[in-house]
Coordinates of N, CA and C in Angstrom, one line a residue:
W371 N 147.1 89.6 130.7 CA 147.6 90.8 130.2 C 147.8 91.1 129.0
A372 N 147.2 90.2 128.1 CA 147.0 90.3 126.7 C 146.0 91.2 126.6
Y373 N 145.0 91.2 127.1 CA 143.7 92.1 127.0 C 144.1 93.4 127.4
T374 N 145.1 93.7 127.9 CA 145.6 95.0 128.5 C 146.5 95.5 127.5
I375 N 147.7 94.8 127.1 CA 148.8 94.9 126.1 C 148.7 95.2 124.6
G376 N 147.3 94.1 124.4 CA 146.9 94.4 122.8 C 146.4 95.7 122.6
P377 N 145.3 96.3 123.0 CA 144.8 97.6 122.9 C 145.8 98.8 123.2
A378 N 146.5 98.9 124.0 CA 147.2 99.9 124.5 C 148.6 100.0 123.4
A379 N 149.0 98.7 123.0 CA 150.0 98.5 121.6 C 149.4 99.5 120.6
M380 N 147.9 99.1 120.4 CA 147.5 99.2 119.4 C 147.2 100.8 119.1
L381 N 146.6 101.4 120.3 CA 146.7 102.9 120.4 C 147.8 103.6 120.2
V382 N 149.1 103.0 120.5 CA 150.6 103.9 120.1 C 150.8 103.4 118.6
A383 N 150.5 101.8 118.1 CA 150.9 101.6 116.5 C 149.9 102.5 115.9
L384 N 148.8 102.6 115.9 CA 148.2 103.4 114.6 C 148.3 104.7 114.5
P385 N 148.6 105.9 115.3 CA 149.1 107.2 114.8 C 150.6 107.0 114.7
V386 N 151.1 106.4 114.8 CA 152.5 105.9 114.4 C 152.6 105.6 112.9
M387 N 151.5 104.6 112.6 CA 151.7 104.0 111.4 C 151.0 105.1 110.2
C388 N 150.0 105.7 111.4 CA 149.4 106.9 109.9 C 150.5 108.0 109.9
L389 N 151.4 108.4 110.9 CA 152.1 109.4 110.8 C 153.3 108.8 109.7
I390 N 153.9 107.7 109.8 CA 154.5 107.1 108.5 C 154.0 107.2 107.2
I391 N 152.8 106.7 106.9 CA 152.1 106.5 105.5 C 151.8 108.2 105.4
N392 N 151.0 108.9 105.8 CA 150.4 110.1 105.9 C 151.5 111.0 105.7
K393 N 152.6 110.9 106.8 CA 153.5 112.0 106.8 C 152.7 113.5 107.8
K394 N 151.5 112.8 108.4 CA 151.2 113.7 109.3 C 150.3 112.8 110.4
L395 N 149.9 113.4 111.9 CA 148.9 112.7 112.6 C 147.7 113.2 112.1
P396 N 147.1 111.7 112.4 CA 145.7 111.7 111.8 C 144.8 112.8 112.4
S397 N 144.0 113.4 111.8 CA 143.1 114.1 112.3 C 141.4 113.8 111.7
S398 N 141.5 113.3 111.2 CA 140.0 112.6 110.8 C 140.2 111.2 110.6
L399 N 138.9 110.4 110.5 CA 138.9 109.1 110.4 C 139.4 108.9 108.8
S400 N 139.3 109.5 107.7 CA 140.1 108.9 106.5 C 141.5 108.7 106.9
D401 N 142.0 109.7 107.6 CA 143.4 109.5 108.0 C 143.9 108.3 108.6
I402 N 142.9 107.8 109.8 CA 143.0 106.6 110.4 C 143.1 105.2 109.3
L403 N 141.8 105.6 108.3 CA 141.8 104.4 107.6 C 142.5 104.6 106.3
L404 N 143.3 105.2 106.4 CA 144.4 105.8 104.8 C 143.6 105.7 104.0
L405 N 142.6 106.8 103.9 CA 142.0 107.1 102.3 C 142.6 108.5 102.2
N406 N 143.8 108.7 102.4 CA 144.1 110.4 101.9 C 143.9 110.2 100.6
D407 N 144.4 109.4 99.5 CA 144.1 109.7 98.3 C 142.8 110.4 97.8
I408 N 141.6 109.9 98.7 CA 140.2 110.1 98.4 C 139.9 111.4 98.9
K409 N 140.4 111.6 99.9 CA 139.8 112.6 100.8 C 139.4 114.3 100.4
D410 N 140.3 114.4 99.1 CA 140.0 115.4 98.1 C 139.0 115.6 97.2
G411 N 138.1 114.1 97.0 CA 136.9 114.1 96.1 C 135.6 114.1 97.0
F412 N 134.8 113.3 96.6 CA 133.5 113.3 97.7 C 133.1 111.8 97.7
R413 N 132.4 111.5 98.3 CA 131.7 109.8 98.7 C 130.1 110.0 98.5
I414 N 129.9 109.0 98.1 CA 128.2 108.6 98.1 C 127.9 107.4 99.0
N415 N 127.3 107.0 99.7 CA 127.0 106.2 100.6 C 125.4 105.8 100.5
R416 N 125.2 104.5 100.3 CA 123.7 104.0 99.9 C 123.7 102.7 100.1
L417 N 122.6 102.5 101.1 CA 122.1 101.1 101.6 C 121.3 100.4 100.7
L418 N 121.6 99.1 99.9 CA 120.5 98.6 98.9 C 120.0 97.5 100.0
T419 N 118.6 97.3 99.9 CA 117.8 96.1 100.6 C 116.9 95.2 99.8
S420 N 117.0 95.6 98.5 CA 116.4 94.8 97.8 C 116.8 94.8 96.3
K421 N 116.5 94.0 95.3 CA 116.9 94.0 93.8 C 116.3 94.9 93.3
N422 N 114.9 95.6 93.6 CA 114.2 96.7 92.9 C 115.1 97.9 93.4
E423 N 115.6 98.0 94.5 CA 116.3 99.4 94.7 C 117.6 99.1 94.1
A424 N 118.4 98.2 93.6 CA 119.4 98.2 93.1 C 119.3 98.0 91.5
A425 N 118.1 97.7 90.9 CA 117.9 98.1 89.7 C 117.4 99.7 89.5
N426 N 117.0 100.3 90.3 CA 116.8 101.7 90.3 C 117.8 103.0 90.7
I427 N 119.1 102.0 91.1 CA 120.0 103.0 91.6 C 120.5 103.8 90.7
S428 N 121.0 103.2 89.5 CA 121.2 104.4 88.6 C 120.3 105.7 88.4
A429 N 119.3 105.8 88.4 CA 118.3 106.7 88.2 C 118.7 107.9 89.6
E430 N 118.9 107.2 90.4 CA 119.4 108.0 91.6 C 120.5 108.7 91.2
L431 N 121.5 107.9 91.0 CA 122.9 108.0 90.9 C 123.4 109.0 90.2
I432 N 123.0 109.1 88.6 CA 123.2 110.1 87.6 C 123.2 111.4 88.0
P433 N 122.0 111.9 88.2 CA 121.6 113.6 88.9 C 123.0 114.0 90.0
V434 N 123.3 112.9 90.8 CA 123.9 113.2 91.8 C 125.4 113.4 91.4
L435 N 125.9 112.6 90.5 CA 127.1 112.8 89.7 C 127.2 113.9 88.8
N436 N 126.3 114.1 88.3 CA 126.4 115.0 87.2 C 126.3 116.8 87.9
E437 N 125.5 116.7 89.2 CA 125.5 117.5 89.7 C 126.9 117.9 90.5
K438 N 127.7 117.1 90.9 CA 129.1 117.2 91.2 C 130.2 117.1 90.2
G439 N 129.7 117.6 89.0 CA 130.6 117.8 88.0 C 131.1 117.2 86.9
L440 N 130.5 115.6 87.1 CA 130.9 114.5 86.0 C 130.1 114.9 84.5
G441 N 130.6 114.4 83.6 CA 130.2 114.5 82.2 C 129.2 113.4 82.2
M442 N 128.2 113.6 81.5 CA 127.1 112.6 81.5 C 127.5 111.1 80.9
R443 N 128.7 110.9 79.9 CA 129.2 110.0 79.6 C 129.7 109.1 81.0
E444 N 130.4 109.5 81.6 CA 130.9 109.2 83.1 C 130.1 108.9 84.1
C445 N 129.0 109.8 84.1 CA 127.6 109.2 84.8 C 127.0 108.0 84.4
N446 N 126.8 108.0 83.3 CA 125.9 106.8 82.6 C 127.0 105.6 82.9
I447 N 128.3 105.5 82.9 CA 128.9 104.4 82.9 C 129.1 103.9 84.1
Y448 N 129.4 104.9 85.3 CA 129.2 104.4 86.8 C 127.9 104.1 87.4
A449 N 127.0 104.7 86.6 CA 125.8 104.0 87.2 C 125.4 102.6 86.6
L450 N 125.7 102.6 85.2 CA 125.5 101.1 84.7 C 126.2 100.2 85.4
C451 N 127.4 100.4 85.8 CA 128.3 99.6 86.1 C 127.9 99.3 88.1
L452 N 127.6 100.1 88.5 CA 127.0 99.9 90.2 C 125.4 99.0 90.0
E453 N 124.7 99.3 88.8 CA 123.5 98.6 89.0 C 123.6 97.2 88.1
E454 N 124.4 97.1 87.4 CA 124.6 95.6 86.9 C 125.2 94.9 88.4
T455 N 126.1 95.1 88.8 CA 126.9 94.5 89.9 C 125.9 94.5 91.2
A456 N 125.2 95.4 91.7 CA 124.4 95.1 92.6 C 123.0 94.2 92.2
V457 N 122.9 94.2 91.1 CA 121.4 93.3 90.8 C 121.8 92.1 90.6
N458 N 123.3 91.9 90.1 CA 124.2 90.4 89.8 C 124.0 89.8 91.4
I459 N 124.6 90.6 92.5 CA 124.7 90.3 93.6 C 123.5 89.7 94.4
F460 N 122.0 90.4 93.9 CA 121.3 89.9 94.3 C 120.5 88.7 93.9
D461 N 120.7 88.7 92.5 CA 120.5 87.9 91.8 C 121.0 86.5 92.1
N462 N 122.3 86.5 92.4 CA 123.0 85.1 92.4 C 123.8 84.8 93.7
A463 N 124.0 85.9 94.4 CA 124.6 85.4 95.9 C 123.6 85.3 96.7
F464 N 122.4 85.9 96.8 CA 121.6 85.6 98.3 C 120.9 84.3 97.7
T465 N 120.3 83.6 98.6 CA 119.6 82.5 98.4 C 118.3 82.8 99.2
K466 N 117.3 81.8 98.5 CA 116.0 81.7 99.0 C 115.7 81.5 100.8
S467 N 116.6 80.4 101.1 CA 116.9 79.8 102.1 C 117.6 80.7 103.2
N468 N 118.1 81.5 102.7 CA 118.7 82.8 103.5 C 117.7 83.6 104.3
T469 N 117.3 83.4 106.0 CA 116.5 84.2 106.5 C 116.7 85.5 106.8
Q470 N 118.2 86.0 106.7 CA 118.5 87.2 107.5 C 118.2 88.2 106.4
K471 N 118.3 89.7 106.9 CA 117.9 90.6 106.3 C 119.2 90.8 105.2
Q472 N 118.8 91.0 103.8 CA 119.6 91.3 102.8 C 120.0 92.3 102.5
Y473 N 121.2 93.0 102.3 CA 121.5 94.3 102.1 C 123.1 94.2 101.3
V474 N 123.1 95.0 100.5 CA 124.3 95.7 99.6 C 124.3 97.0 100.2
D475 N 125.8 97.3 100.7 CA 126.1 98.6 101.1 C 127.1 98.9 100.0
V476 N 126.8 100.2 99.5 CA 127.5 100.8 98.6 C 128.0 102.1 99.0
Q477 N 129.4 102.2 98.4 CA 130.4 103.4 98.8 C 130.9 103.5 97.5
I478 N 131.2 104.7 97.2 CA 131.5 105.4 95.6 C 132.3 106.7 96.2
F479 N 133.7 106.5 96.2 CA 134.4 107.4 96.1 C 135.3 108.1 94.9
I480 N 135.2 109.6 94.9 CA 135.6 109.8 93.6 C 136.1 111.2 93.5
N481 N 137.4 111.1 92.9 CA 138.3 112.6 92.8 C 139.1 112.4 91.6
E482 N 139.9 113.2 91.2 CA 140.5 113.7 89.8 C 141.3 112.4 89.6
N483 N 141.8 111.5 90.7 CA 142.5 110.1 90.6 C 142.1 109.0 90.3
A484 N 141.1 108.9 90.8 CA 140.3 107.5 91.1 C 138.9 107.7 90.9
T485 N 137.9 106.5 90.7 CA 136.8 106.3 91.1 C 136.5 104.8 91.4
I486 N 136.2 105.0 92.9 CA 136.3 103.6 93.5 C 135.0 103.3 93.9
M487 N 134.4 102.1 93.7 CA 132.8 101.3 94.2 C 133.5 100.4 94.9
R488 N 132.8 100.3 96.1 CA 133.0 99.3 97.0 C 131.7 98.9 97.4
L489 N 131.4 97.4 96.8 CA 130.1 97.0 97.4 C 130.5 95.8 98.5
R490 N 129.4 95.9 99.6 CA 129.8 95.2 100.6 C 128.0 94.4 101.0
D491 N 128.1 93.3 100.8 CA 126.9 92.4 101.1 C 127.2 91.3 102.1
N492 N 125.9 91.1 102.7 CA 125.9 89.8 103.7 C 125.7 88.5 103.3
A493 N 125.7 88.5 102.3 CA 125.1 87.3 101.4 C 126.4 86.1 101.9
P494 N 126.2 84.9 101.8 CA 127.4 83.5 101.9 C 128.2 83.8 100.9
K495 N 129.4 83.4 100.9 CA 130.6 83.5 100.3 C 129.9 83.5 98.6
F496 N 130.5 84.4 98.0 CA 130.3 84.9 96.7 C 131.1 85.7 95.8
D497 N 132.2 85.3 95.1 CA 133.4 85.7 94.7 C 132.7 86.2 93.0
L498 N 132.1 87.2 92.9 CA 131.6 87.6 91.6 C 132.9 87.7 90.7
I499 N 134.3 87.9 90.8 CA 135.0 87.9 89.8 C 135.7 86.5 89.3
S500 N 135.6 85.6 90.5 CA 135.9 84.0 90.1 C 134.7 83.6 89.1
Q501 N 133.5 83.9 89.6 CA 132.5 83.6 88.6 C 132.5 84.0 87.5
A502 N 132.9 85.6 87.1 CA 132.7 85.9 86.0 C 134.0 85.0 85.0
K503 N 135.1 84.8 85.6 CA 136.0 84.0 84.9 C 135.6 83.0 84.3
V504 N 134.6 82.2 84.7 CA 134.0 81.2 84.4 C 133.1 81.4 83.1
Y505 N 132.3 82.3 83.2 CA 131.3 83.1 82.6 C 132.1 83.7 80.9
N506 N 133.4 84.1 81.4 CA 133.9 84.5 80.2 C 134.8 83.9 79.3
S507 N 134.8 82.5 79.9 CA 135.5 81.5 79.1 C 135.0 80.8 77.9
D508 N 133.4 81.1 77.5 CA 132.6 81.0 76.9 C 132.7 81.6 75.5
P509 N 133.7 81.8 74.8 CA 133.7 82.9 73.4 C 132.6 82.8 72.3
D510 N 131.8 81.5 72.5 CA 130.6 81.6 71.5 C 129.7 82.1 72.0
D511 N 129.3 82.2 73.5 CA 128.2 82.8 73.9 C 128.6 84.2 74.4
M512 N 128.3 85.0 73.6 CA 128.9 86.6 74.0 C 127.9 87.4 74.6
I513 N 126.7 86.9 74.7 CA 125.4 87.6 75.3 C 125.5 87.0 76.6
K514 N 126.0 85.6 76.9 CA 125.9 85.4 78.3 C 126.6 86.2 79.5
N515 N 125.8 86.8 80.2 CA 126.4 87.6 81.3 C 127.1 89.0 80.7
I516 N 126.4 89.5 79.9 CA 126.9 90.7 79.5 C 127.1 91.8 80.0
G517 N 126.2 91.9 81.2 CA 126.6 92.8 82.3 C 127.6 92.8 82.9
Y518 N 128.2 91.4 83.3 CA 129.5 91.3 83.9 C 130.6 91.9 82.9
R519 N 130.3 91.5 81.9 CA 131.4 91.7 80.6 C 131.6 93.4 80.2
I520 N 130.5 93.9 80.4 CA 130.4 95.4 80.4 C 131.2 95.9 81.6
V521 N 130.9 95.4 82.9 CA 131.6 96.0 84.0 C 132.8 95.9 84.0
S522 N 133.6 94.9 83.5 CA 135.1 94.4 83.8 C 135.5 94.9 82.5
G523 N 134.9 95.3 81.2 CA 135.6 96.1 80.3 C 135.8 97.6 80.7
Y524 N 135.0 98.2 81.7 CA 135.6 99.4 81.9 C 136.2 99.4 83.5
A525 N 136.2 98.6 83.8 CA 137.1 98.5 85.2 C 138.7 98.3 85.0
K526 N 139.3 99.2 85.8 CA 140.6 99.3 85.5 C 141.2 98.4 86.5
E527 N 140.6 98.1 87.8 CA 141.0 97.2 88.5 C 139.6 96.3 89.0
M528 N 139.9 95.1 89.7 CA 138.4 94.8 90.6 C 139.1 93.6 91.5
S529 N 138.8 93.7 93.0 CA 139.2 92.9 93.6 C 138.1 92.4 94.6
Y530 N 138.3 90.8 95.2 CA 137.1 90.5 96.0 C 138.0 90.0 97.5
D531 N 137.2 90.5 98.4 CA 137.7 89.9 99.8 C 136.6 89.4 100.6
R532 N 136.6 88.3 101.2 CA 135.6 87.9 102.4 C 136.2 88.1 103.7
I533 N 135.4 89.2 104.3 CA 136.0 89.5 105.9 C 134.8 89.8 106.4
Y534 N 135.0 89.0 107.7 CA 133.9 88.9 108.7 C 132.6 88.6 108.2
D535 N 132.4 87.6 107.6 CA 131.0 87.0 106.8 C 130.4 88.1 105.9
T536 N 131.3 88.9 105.4 CA 130.7 90.0 104.3 C 131.6 89.5 103.1
N537 N 130.9 89.9 101.7 CA 131.9 90.0 100.7 C 132.1 91.4 100.4
I538 N 133.2 91.6 100.0 CA 133.7 92.7 99.4 C 134.1 93.0 98.0
L539 N 133.5 93.6 97.3 CA 134.0 93.7 95.9 C 134.4 95.1 95.4
R540 N 135.5 95.4 94.8 CA 136.0 96.7 94.8 C 136.4 96.9 93.1
I541 N 135.8 98.1 92.8 CA 136.0 98.1 91.4 C 136.4 99.6 91.2
V542 N 137.7 99.7 90.6 CA 138.4 100.8 90.5 C 137.9 101.3 88.8
L543 N 137.1 102.3 88.6 CA 137.0 102.9 87.3 C 138.1 104.0 86.7

C-alpha cells in the first residue's frame, strides 16, 4: 500500500503546496520547483566536461550577458566568478582515479532582484565553502586562493549541499 499511497499523496500535496506558496495553481515547471522569483528573468544552462571548457566559459558568457542588457562590469564579475569556481572544481574536486565522466552543470538565473549561479558536479564530496574557510584563515598569504577570495568577496550568499551523489554550490551575486 505504501507504494500506492505515497505517490498519490504527493500528487495531492504538490499542487496544494504550490497554491499556498505561489498563491496560484502551478502552470509551469518553474511554479512546481518554486522558482517564481526568477521566472521574470532569464536562465543560462551549460554543461562543462573539462577544465579547458571551464577556463573558456567567461569568453562565452560575457557576450550573452551583455546582449541581455547587463553592463560590462557586471558581465565581467559574473564571468570571473563562474570561471574561477568551475576551474576550482575541476582542479580540486575530481580525482585522477575517478573513471566516471566528469561534469559541472552550470545554471545561471538572472532578474532584477538576484543573480544566482548554481554549479552541480558529480565529483566525490567537495565542499568548496568549507575548504575556503581553511584557505582564508592565513592572513599572511593573501595570494593563496585569490580566485576563491574574489568570488566570496562578490558573493552575497553561498551555500553547499550534497544531494544524490552530486555536489551543489549556489552563489548569489
